Structures are given as structure tokens and as C-alpha cells.
Short mmCIF file of C-alpha atoms in Angstrom, two decimals:
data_model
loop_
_atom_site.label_atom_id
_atom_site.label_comp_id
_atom_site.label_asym_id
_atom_site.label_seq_id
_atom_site.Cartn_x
_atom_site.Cartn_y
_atom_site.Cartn_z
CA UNK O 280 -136.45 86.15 16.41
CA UNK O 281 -132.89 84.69 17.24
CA UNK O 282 -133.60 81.75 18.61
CA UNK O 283 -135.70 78.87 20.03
CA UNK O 284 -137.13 79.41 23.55
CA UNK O 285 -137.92 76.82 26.26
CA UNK O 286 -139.92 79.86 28.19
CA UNK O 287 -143.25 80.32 26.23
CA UNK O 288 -143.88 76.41 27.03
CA UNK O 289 -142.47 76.18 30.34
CA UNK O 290 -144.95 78.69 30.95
CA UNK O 291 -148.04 77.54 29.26
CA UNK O 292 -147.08 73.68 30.99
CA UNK O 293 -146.69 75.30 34.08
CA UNK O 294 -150.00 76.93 34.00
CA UNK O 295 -151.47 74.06 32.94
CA UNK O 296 -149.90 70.95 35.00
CA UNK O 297 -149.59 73.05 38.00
CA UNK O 298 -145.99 72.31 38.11
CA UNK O 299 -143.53 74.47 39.99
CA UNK O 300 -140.81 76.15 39.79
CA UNK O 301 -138.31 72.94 40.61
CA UNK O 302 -139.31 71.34 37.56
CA UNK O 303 -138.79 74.55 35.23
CA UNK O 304 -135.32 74.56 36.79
CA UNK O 305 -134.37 70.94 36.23
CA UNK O 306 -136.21 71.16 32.45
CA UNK O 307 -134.04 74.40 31.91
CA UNK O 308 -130.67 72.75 32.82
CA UNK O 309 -131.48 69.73 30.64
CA UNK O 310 -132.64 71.75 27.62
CA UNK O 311 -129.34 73.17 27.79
CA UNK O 312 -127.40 69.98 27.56
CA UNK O 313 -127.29 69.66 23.69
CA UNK O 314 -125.41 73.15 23.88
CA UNK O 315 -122.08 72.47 23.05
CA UNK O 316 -118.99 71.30 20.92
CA UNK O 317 -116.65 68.89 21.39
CA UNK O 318 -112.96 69.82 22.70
CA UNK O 319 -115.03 73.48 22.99
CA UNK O 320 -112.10 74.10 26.14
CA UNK O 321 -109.21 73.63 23.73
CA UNK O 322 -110.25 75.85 21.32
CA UNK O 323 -109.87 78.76 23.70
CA UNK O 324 -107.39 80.65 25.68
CA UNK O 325 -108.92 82.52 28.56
CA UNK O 326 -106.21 85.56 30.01
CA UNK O 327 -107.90 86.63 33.46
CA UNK O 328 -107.90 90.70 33.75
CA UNK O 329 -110.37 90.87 37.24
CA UNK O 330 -111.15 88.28 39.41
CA UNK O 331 -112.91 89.27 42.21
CA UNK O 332 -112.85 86.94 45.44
CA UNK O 333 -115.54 84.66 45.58
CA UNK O 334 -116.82 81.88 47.55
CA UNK O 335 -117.17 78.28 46.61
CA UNK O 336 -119.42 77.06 43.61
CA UNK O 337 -122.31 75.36 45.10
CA UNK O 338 -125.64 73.57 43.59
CA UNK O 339 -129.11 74.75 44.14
CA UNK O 340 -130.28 71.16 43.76
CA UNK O 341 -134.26 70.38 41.91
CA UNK O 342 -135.39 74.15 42.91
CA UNK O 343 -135.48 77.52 41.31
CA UNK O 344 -133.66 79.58 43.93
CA UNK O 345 -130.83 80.52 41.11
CA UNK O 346 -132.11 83.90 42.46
CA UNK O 347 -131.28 83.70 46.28
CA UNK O 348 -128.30 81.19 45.60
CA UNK O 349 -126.43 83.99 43.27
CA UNK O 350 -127.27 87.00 45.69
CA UNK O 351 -126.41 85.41 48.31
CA UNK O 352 -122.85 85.07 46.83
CA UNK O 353 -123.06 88.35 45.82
CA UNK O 354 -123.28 89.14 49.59
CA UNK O 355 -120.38 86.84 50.66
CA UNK O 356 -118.46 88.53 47.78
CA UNK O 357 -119.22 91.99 49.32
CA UNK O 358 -118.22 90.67 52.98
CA UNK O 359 -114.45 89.60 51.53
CA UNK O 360 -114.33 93.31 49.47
CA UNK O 361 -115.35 94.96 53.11
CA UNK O 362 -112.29 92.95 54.85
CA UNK O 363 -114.39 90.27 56.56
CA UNK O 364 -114.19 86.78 56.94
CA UNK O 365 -116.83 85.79 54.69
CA UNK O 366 -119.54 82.64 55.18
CA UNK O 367 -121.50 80.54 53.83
CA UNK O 368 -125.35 82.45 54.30
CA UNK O 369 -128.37 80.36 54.32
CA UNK O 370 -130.34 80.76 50.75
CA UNK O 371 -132.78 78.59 51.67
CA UNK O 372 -133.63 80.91 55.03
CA UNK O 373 -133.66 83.60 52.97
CA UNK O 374 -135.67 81.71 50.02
CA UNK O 375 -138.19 80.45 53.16
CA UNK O 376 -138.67 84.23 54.01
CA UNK O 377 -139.37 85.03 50.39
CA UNK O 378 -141.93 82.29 50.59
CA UNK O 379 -143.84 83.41 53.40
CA UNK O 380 -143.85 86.94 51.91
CA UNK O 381 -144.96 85.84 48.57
CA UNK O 382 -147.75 83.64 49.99
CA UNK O 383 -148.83 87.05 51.97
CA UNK O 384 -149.18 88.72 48.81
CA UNK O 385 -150.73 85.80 46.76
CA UNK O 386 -153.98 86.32 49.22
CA UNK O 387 -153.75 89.68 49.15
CA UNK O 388 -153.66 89.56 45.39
CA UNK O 389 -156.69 87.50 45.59
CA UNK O 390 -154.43 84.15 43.85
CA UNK O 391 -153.08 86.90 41.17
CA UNK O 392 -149.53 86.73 41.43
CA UNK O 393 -146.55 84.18 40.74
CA UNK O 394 -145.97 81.14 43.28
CA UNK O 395 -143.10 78.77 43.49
CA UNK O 396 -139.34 78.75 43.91
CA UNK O 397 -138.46 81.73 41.66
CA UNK O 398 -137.66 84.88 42.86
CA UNK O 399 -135.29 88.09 42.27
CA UNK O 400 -132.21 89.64 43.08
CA UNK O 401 -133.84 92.00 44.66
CA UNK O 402 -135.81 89.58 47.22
CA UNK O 403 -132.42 88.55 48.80
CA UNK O 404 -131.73 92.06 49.89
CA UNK O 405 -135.53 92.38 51.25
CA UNK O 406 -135.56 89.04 53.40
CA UNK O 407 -132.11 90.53 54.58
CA UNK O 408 -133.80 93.68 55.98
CA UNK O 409 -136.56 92.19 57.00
CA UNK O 410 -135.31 88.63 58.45
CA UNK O 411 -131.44 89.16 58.79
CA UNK O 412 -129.53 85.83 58.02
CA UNK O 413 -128.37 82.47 59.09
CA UNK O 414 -125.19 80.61 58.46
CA UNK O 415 -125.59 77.62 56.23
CA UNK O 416 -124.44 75.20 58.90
CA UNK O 417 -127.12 76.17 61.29
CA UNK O 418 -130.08 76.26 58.18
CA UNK O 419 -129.48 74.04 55.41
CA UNK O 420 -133.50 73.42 54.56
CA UNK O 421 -133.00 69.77 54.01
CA UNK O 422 -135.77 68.81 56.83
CA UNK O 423 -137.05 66.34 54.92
CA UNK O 424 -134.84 63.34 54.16
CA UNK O 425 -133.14 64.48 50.85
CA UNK O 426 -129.24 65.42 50.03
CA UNK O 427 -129.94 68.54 47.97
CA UNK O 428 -133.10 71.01 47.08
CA UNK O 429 -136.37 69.22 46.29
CA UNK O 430 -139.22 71.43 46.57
CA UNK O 431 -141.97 70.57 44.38
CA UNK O 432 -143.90 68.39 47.09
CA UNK O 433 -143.54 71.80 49.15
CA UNK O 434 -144.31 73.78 46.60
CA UNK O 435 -147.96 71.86 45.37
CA UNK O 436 -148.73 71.22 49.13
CA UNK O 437 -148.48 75.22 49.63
CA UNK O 438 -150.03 76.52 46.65
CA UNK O 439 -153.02 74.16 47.29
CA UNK O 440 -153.13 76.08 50.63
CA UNK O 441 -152.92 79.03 49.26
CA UNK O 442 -155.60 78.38 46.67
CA UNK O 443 -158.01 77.23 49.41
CA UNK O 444 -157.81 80.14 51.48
CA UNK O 445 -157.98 83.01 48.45
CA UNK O 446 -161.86 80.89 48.34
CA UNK O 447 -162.32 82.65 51.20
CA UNK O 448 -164.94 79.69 52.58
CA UNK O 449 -165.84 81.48 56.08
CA UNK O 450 -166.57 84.65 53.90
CA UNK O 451 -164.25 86.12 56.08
CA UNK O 452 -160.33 85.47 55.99
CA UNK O 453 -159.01 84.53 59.64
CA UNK O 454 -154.89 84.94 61.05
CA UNK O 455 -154.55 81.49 61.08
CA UNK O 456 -154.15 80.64 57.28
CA UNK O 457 -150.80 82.46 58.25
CA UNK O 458 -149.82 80.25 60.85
CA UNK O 459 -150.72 76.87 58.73
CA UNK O 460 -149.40 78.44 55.36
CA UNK O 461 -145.73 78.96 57.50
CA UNK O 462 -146.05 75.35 59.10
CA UNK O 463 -146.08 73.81 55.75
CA UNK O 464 -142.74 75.65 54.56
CA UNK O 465 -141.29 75.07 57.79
CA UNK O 466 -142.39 71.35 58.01
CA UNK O 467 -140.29 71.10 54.79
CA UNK O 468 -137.80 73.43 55.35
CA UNK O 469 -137.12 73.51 59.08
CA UNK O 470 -138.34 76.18 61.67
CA UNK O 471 -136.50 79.17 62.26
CA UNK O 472 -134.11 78.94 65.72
CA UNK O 473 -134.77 82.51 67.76
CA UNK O 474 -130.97 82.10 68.99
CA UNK O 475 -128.20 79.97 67.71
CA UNK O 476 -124.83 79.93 68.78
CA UNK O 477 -121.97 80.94 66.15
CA UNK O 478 -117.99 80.75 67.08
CA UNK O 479 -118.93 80.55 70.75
CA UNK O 480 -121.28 84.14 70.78
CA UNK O 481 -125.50 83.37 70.42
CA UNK O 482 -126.81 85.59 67.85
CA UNK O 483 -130.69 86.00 66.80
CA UNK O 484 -130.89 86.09 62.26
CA UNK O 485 -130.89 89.77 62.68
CA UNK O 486 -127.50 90.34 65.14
CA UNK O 487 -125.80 87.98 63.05
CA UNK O 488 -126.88 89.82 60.22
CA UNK O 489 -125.85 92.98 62.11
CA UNK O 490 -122.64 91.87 63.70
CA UNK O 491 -121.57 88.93 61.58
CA UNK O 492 -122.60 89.97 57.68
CA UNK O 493 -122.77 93.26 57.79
CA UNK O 494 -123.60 94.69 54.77
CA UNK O 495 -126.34 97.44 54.93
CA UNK O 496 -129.16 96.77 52.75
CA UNK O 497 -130.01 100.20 51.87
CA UNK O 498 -126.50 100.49 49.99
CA UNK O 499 -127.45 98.04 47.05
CA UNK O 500 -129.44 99.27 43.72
CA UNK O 501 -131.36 97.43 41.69
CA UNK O 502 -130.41 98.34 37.57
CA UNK O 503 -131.92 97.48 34.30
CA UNK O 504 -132.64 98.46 30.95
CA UNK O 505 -135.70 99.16 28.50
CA UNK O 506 -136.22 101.83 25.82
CA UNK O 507 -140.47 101.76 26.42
CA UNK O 508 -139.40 103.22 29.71
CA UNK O 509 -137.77 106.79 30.74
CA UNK O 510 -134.25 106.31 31.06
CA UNK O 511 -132.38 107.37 33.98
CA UNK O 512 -136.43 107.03 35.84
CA UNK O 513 -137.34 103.47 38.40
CA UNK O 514 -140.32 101.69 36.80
CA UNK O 515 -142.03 98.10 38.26
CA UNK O 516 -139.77 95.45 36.40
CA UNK O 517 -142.69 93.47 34.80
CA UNK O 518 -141.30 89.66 34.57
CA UNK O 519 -143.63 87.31 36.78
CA UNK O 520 -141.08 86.30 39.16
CA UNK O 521 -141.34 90.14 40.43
CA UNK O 522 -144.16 88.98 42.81
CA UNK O 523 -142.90 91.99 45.21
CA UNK O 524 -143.61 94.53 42.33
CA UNK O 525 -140.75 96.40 43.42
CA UNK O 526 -138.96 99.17 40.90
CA UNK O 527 -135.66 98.88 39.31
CA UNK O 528 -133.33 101.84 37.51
CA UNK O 529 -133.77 101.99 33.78
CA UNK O 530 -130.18 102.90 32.51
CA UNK O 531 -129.58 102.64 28.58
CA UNK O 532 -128.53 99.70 27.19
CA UNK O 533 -125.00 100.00 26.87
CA UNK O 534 -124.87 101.57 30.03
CA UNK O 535 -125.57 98.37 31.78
CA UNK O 536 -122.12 97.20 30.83
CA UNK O 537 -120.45 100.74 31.47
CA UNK O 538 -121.89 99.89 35.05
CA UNK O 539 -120.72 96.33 35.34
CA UNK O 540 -117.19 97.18 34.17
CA UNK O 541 -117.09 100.05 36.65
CA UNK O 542 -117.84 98.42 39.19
CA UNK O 543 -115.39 95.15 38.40
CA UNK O 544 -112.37 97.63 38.09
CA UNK O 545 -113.64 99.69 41.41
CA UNK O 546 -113.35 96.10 43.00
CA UNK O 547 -117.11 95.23 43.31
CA UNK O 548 -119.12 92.42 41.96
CA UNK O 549 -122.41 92.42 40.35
CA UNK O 550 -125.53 90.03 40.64
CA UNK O 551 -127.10 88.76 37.44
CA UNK O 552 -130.66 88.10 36.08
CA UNK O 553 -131.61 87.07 32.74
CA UNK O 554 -132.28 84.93 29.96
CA UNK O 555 -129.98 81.50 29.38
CA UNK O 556 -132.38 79.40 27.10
CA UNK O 557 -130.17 80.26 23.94
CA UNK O 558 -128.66 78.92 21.20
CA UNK O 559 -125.37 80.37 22.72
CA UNK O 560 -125.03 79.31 25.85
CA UNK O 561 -123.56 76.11 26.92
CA UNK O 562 -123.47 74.96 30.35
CA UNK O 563 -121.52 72.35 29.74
CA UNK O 564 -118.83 74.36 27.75
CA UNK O 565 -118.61 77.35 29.82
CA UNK O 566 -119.57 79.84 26.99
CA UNK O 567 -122.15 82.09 26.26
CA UNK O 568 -122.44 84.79 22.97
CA UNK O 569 -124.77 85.84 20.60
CA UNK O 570 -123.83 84.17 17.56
CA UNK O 571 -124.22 86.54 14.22
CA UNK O 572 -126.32 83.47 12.12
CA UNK O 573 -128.80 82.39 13.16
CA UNK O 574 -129.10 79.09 14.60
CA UNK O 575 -131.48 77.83 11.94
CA UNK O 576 -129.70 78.58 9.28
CA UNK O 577 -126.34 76.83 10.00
CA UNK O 578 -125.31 74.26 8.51
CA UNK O 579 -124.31 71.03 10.42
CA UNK O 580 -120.87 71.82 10.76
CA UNK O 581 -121.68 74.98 11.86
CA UNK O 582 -123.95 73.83 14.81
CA UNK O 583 -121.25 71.52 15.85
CA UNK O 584 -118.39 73.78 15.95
CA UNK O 585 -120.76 76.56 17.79
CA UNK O 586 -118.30 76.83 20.95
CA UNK O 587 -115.55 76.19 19.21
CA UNK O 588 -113.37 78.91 20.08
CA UNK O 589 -114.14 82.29 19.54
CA UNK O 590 -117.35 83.05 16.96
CA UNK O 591 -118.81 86.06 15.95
CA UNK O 592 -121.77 87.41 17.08
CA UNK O 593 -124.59 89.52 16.33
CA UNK O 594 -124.94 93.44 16.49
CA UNK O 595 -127.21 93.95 19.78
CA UNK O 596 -129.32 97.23 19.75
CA UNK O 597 -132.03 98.37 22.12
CA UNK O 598 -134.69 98.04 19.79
CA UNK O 599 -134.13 94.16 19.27
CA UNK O 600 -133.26 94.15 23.40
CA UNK O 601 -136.84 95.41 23.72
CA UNK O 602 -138.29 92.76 20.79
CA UNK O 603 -136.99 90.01 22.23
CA UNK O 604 -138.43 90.58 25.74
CA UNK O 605 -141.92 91.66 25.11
CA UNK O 606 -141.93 88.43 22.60
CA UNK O 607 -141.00 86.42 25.64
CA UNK O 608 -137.27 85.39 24.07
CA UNK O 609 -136.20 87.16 26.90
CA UNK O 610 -137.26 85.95 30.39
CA UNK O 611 -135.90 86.04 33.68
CA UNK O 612 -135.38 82.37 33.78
CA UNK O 613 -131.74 82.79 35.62
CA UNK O 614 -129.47 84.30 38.19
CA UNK O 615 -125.57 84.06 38.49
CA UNK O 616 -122.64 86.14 40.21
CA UNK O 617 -119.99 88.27 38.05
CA UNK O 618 -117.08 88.00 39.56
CA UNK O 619 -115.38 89.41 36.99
CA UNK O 620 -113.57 89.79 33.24
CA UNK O 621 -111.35 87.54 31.26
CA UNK O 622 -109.95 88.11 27.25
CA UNK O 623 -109.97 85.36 25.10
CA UNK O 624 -107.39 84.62 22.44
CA UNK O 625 -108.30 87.66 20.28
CA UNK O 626 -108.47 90.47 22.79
CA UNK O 627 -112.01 90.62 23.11
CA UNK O 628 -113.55 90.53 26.63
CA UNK O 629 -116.08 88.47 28.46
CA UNK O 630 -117.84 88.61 32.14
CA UNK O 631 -116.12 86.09 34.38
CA UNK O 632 -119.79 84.39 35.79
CA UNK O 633 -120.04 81.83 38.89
CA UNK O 634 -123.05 79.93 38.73
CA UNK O 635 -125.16 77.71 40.94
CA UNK O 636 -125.30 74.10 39.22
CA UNK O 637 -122.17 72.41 40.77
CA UNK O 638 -118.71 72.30 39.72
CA UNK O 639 -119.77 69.97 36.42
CA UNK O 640 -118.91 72.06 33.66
CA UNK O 641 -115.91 72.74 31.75
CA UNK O 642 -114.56 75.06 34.05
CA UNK O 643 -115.48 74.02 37.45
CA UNK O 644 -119.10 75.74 37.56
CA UNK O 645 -117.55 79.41 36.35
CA UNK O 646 -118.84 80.34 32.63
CA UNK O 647 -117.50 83.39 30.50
CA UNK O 648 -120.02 85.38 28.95
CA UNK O 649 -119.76 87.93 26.40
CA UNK O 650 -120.98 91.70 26.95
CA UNK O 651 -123.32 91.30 23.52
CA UNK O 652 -124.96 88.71 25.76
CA UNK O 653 -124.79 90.84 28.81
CA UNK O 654 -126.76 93.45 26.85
CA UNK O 655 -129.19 91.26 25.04
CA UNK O 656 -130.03 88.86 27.60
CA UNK O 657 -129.98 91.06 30.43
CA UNK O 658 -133.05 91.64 32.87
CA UNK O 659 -131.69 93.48 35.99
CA UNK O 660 -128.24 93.43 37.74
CA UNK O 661 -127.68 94.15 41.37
CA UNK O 662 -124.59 95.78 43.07
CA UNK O 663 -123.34 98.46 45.41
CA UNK O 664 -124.50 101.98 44.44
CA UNK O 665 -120.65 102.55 44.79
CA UNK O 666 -120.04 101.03 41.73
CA UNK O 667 -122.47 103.01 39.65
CA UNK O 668 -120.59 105.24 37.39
CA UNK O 669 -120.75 108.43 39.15
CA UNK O 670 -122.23 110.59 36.24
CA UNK O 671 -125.22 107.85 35.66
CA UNK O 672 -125.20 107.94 39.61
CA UNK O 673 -125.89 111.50 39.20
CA UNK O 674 -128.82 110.99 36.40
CA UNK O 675 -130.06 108.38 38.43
CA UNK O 676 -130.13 110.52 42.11
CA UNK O 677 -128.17 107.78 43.49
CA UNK O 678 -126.55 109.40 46.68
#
């Protein structure tokens, strides 16, 4: 109702071109390039109130791994706020794990569930359990002859794979659709060292993850927010890049913020998914808000001065929240870090947010995002049950 998506025909070109996840990525970033005003930096003053310590800015290249790139940060985050000398982790070896899990399932779903690059916040903690981790420097997932992420030749020669063996041509499914399904990721990818040295000690992915990372997997909670569900019950979190099905905390709306700000001021940072393909969020700029008109009806000075300092925005309740996601304005086409909150000019606060396209924006691949958008644009957030309010803890059962 607010706005223009890109989603509905990403998905319907998808479905219909067979193309992955890599080119919904690249087509998102570029959709998003007419999103902004001119001297849009000038016009605002930015006074930092939390800035929790985060690692460098880095680019997820031509794939969709937003998801593993931003949790993964989340995790290096968490290592600094536990007084340890944080490190680059390996999103591709956890985005190859996710991969071999979500091919598992794609058989076992009989070709019924999402492929490609995309993925959840919630995967990164998973492949942690499951796999452990890897330092960057020892798995970058360049195998193939390329500078940065590239995976749609992966991606087709996978699914075409994947699609031959849900046929089921013997009548009867063998082990070894396993073993060639992995060779193809890890053809393109690189294969998985069983030891690797690391400042002079060897270490197998789950040691390191042990000894070296750290974090215990079973401490993080998955949170989000929508009124057709029970509040303060889990429900399955249905967006199609949930290929794992796995259930997510249904908090009310403004509660999602009460959660984010808790945990900011308590020292811990939060992991983002949601919705970017708006009218109100520049890239480029560094700003994103729910603007009270609606695009259509500005006028063409309007639309030209849209980040031009601070605007007002639009009233956000649940019901329009729910609206705009089951009419597919709302998708899960993005994941970035909070790291934490800034005021602008006027007093009025917004999310600090590190994201995964470079350092090519205004300011230096950080954005500041309003908590209207937060709560409109919002499909799950993932942090350290510490964090959690205690008394939505407590309606939640979160010990």
C-alpha cells in the first residue's frame, strides 16, 4: 500500500528464468540506486549515543548471503563484547554448510522448498552447531578464478542436480546424489580442510569454533513479530528463505524495538532481517524511514529532497505491519548488523546499521535507520537471550 516493490517480480522472474539468488541480490542493490538526494549527508547531523564494536565493513560480492555475511558479524561483534580477540569467520563456509543442508531438504521435500544463496539469521547459528567455523584466511570460497562472490553458475549447476535426482530415475534414491550434490559446491567453493593450522595451534572447524570463537549457540534467540500469531508463543516464520522451517518468538510489535534498545544499552548487538525495497531507503545516502506521503503522491520536489535531512514519517501499527507482509510489501529480501543508535539534529533516534555492500555509501557502508522502519520492515532479529528484556524474557520462557 506504501510503496512500490521489486519482490513480487523478482519472484515471479525467478520462478520463471530459473535465476538465483545472485541475480535478485545484484537487481536489489541496483533498484535501490535512484534512492536518494543530492548533498542528502549535509542536510544531517548524526550525534552517536551507542556504538557497539564492530568489525570491518565487507562486500558479499554477486550472491545473496546478506544473511550469513550480517550474522556472522553479529558473531565477531559478540566475540569483542565477551573480551576476545575477534576474527574474521568464514561466511561462505558457513553459507557452503547451509547449502548442503538445504539441498538435503530440497529432496526430502520432494523439489518443494527454496534453493539458492538466500538464507536466515538463524542458519548461521545452525551451521555453527553443526559445522563449527573457519577463519576467513583459511576459507575464502573464491575456488574458482573470481575476486569476489559469483554464484549463479554454482547455483544453476546445483539446482539442476538437485532437480534430477528429486526424478528419482532408479525408482529408488541412492547415497551418492549426496556425495556429487557436495562435489559441485565444493568444486566452486573449495573443500573443507579436516585440520588447519591457526597462530601456530591446528584446529578442526569445530575446536576452533570451540576454542577460538566461542560463543555457545544455544544462547542466541531468534525474535519477530505478527498479530495473526499468539504473542509471547514460537510459530514457523513463513518467508521462503526459511527452507529450515525453524520457529521464531512472536513479541508485539513495539516490543521488537523495546528488545533492540535493551539490548544496545546492555552492550549487545542485534542481527537484522527484513524488507529494504522502499521508497525510504537509500543505499547510497545512508538513510532509511517511512516517509508519512506517499511516494506517489509527491510532487517532484518532494521526491528529490526525500533524504534531505530529517522527514516525517508515517504512523506504523501492527495491523498495516501485518498488511504489508501477507501482500508481499514486506519480504525478507535483507540482512544487516545493529551496532547501535545515533540522534539526528532533532532528537529523534535511529538504529546505527553495518551492512554488507562495501564501504560505497555515504557513510562508509554504515546506514541509520529509523525505529518506524525497524517496526514496519522488520522480519526477525537475532541476539543474545541476555538482551531480551527480562519481563518479555519471562512471557517468552526464555531462561
Amino acid at each position: 500500500m506504501h510503496k512500490f516493490s521489486v519482490k513480487p517480480f523478482l519472484a515471479a522472474t525467478m520462478l520463471l528464468a530459473g535465476i538465483h539468488a545472485g541475480f535478485a541480490q545484484d537487481y536489489l542493490v541496483n533498484s535501490l540506486k535512484n534512492n536518494q538526494s543530492a548533498n542528502s549527508k549535509d542536510s544531517f547531523e548524526f550525534t552517536e549515543v551507542i556504538n557497539i564494536e564492530n568489525t570491518p565493513v565487507k562486500s558479499q560480492g554477486s550472491s545473496g548471503t546478506c544473511w550469513s555475511y550480517s550474522a556472522n558479524s553479529f558473531i565477531e561483534s559478540e566475540m569483542i563484547r565477551m573480551g576476545k580477540e575477534p576474527i574474521e569467520i568464514s561466511q561462505i563456509y558457513t553459507a557452503r554448510n547451509a547449502y548442503i543442508e538445504k539441498g538435503k531438504n530440497y529432496v526430502r521435500m520432494h523439489g518443494a522448498i527454496t534453493l539458492g544463496d538466500g538464507g536466515a539469521l538463524h542458519d548461521v547459528i545452525n551451521m555453527y552447531r553443526q559445522y563449527g567455523a573457519l577463519p576467513q584466511s583459511e576459507y575464502t570460497g573464491l575456488n574458482y578464478g573470481t575476486k569476489s562472490n559469483r554464484f549463479a553458475e554454482m547455483q544453476t549447476m546445483a539446482q539442476g542436480l538437485l532437480e534430477a535426482v528429486v526424478k528419482n530415475p532408479n525408482g529408488e534414491l541412492t547415497p551418492n546424489w549426496i556425495k556429487a550434490y557436495t562435489a559441485v559446491i565444493d568444486s566452486y567453493l573449495g573443500e573443507v580442510p579436516e585440520t588447519f593450522k591457526y597462530k601456530g595451534k591446528t584446529y578442526t572447524p569445530q575446536t576452533f569454533a570451540k576454542e577460538v570463537v566461542g560463543i555457545n549457540a544455544d544462547d542466541y534467540v531468534e525474535i519477530s513479530s505478527f498479530k495473526e500469531h499468539p504473542y509471547y508463543t514460537k510459530f514457523t516464520l513463513m518467508v521462503p528463505d526459511n527452507w529450515s522451517l525453524d520457529q521464531v518468538y512472536n513479541v508485539k510489535m513495539n516490543e521488537l524495538t523495546d528488545i533492540i534498545d535493551n539490548a544496545l544499552k546492555k552492550g549487545y548487538s542485534v542481527a537484522w532481517a527484513g524488507d529494504v525495497s522502499e521508497k525510504g531507503f537509500s543505499w547510497t545516502n545512508g538513510v532509511a524511514y517511512i516517509p508519512a506521503k506517499d511516494y506517489k503522491e509527491m510532487n517532484p520536489q518532494e521526491r528529490e529532497a526525500i533524504f534531505k535531512g530529517p522527514q516525517p514519517e508515517m504512523e506504523i501499527t501492527e495491523d498495516l505491519r501485518q498488511e504489508a507482509f501477507d501482500n508481499y510489501n514486506t519480504t525478507d529480501d535483507h540482512g544487516m548488523h545493529i551496532v547501535g543508535i545515533t540522534k539526528d539534529q532533532n532528537g529523534k533516534e535511529y538504529y546505527i546499521i553495518k551492512n554488507s555492500w562495501g564501504a560505497t555509501n555515504d557513510y562508509q557502508g554504515y546506514m541509520y535507520m529509523t525505529k518506524n522502519f525497524v517496526k514496519y520492515k522488520t522480519t526477525a532479529i537475532l541476539l543474545h537471550k541476555g538482551g531480551v528484556p527480562s519481563s518479555i524474557a519471562k512471557k517468552l520462557d526464555i531462561k
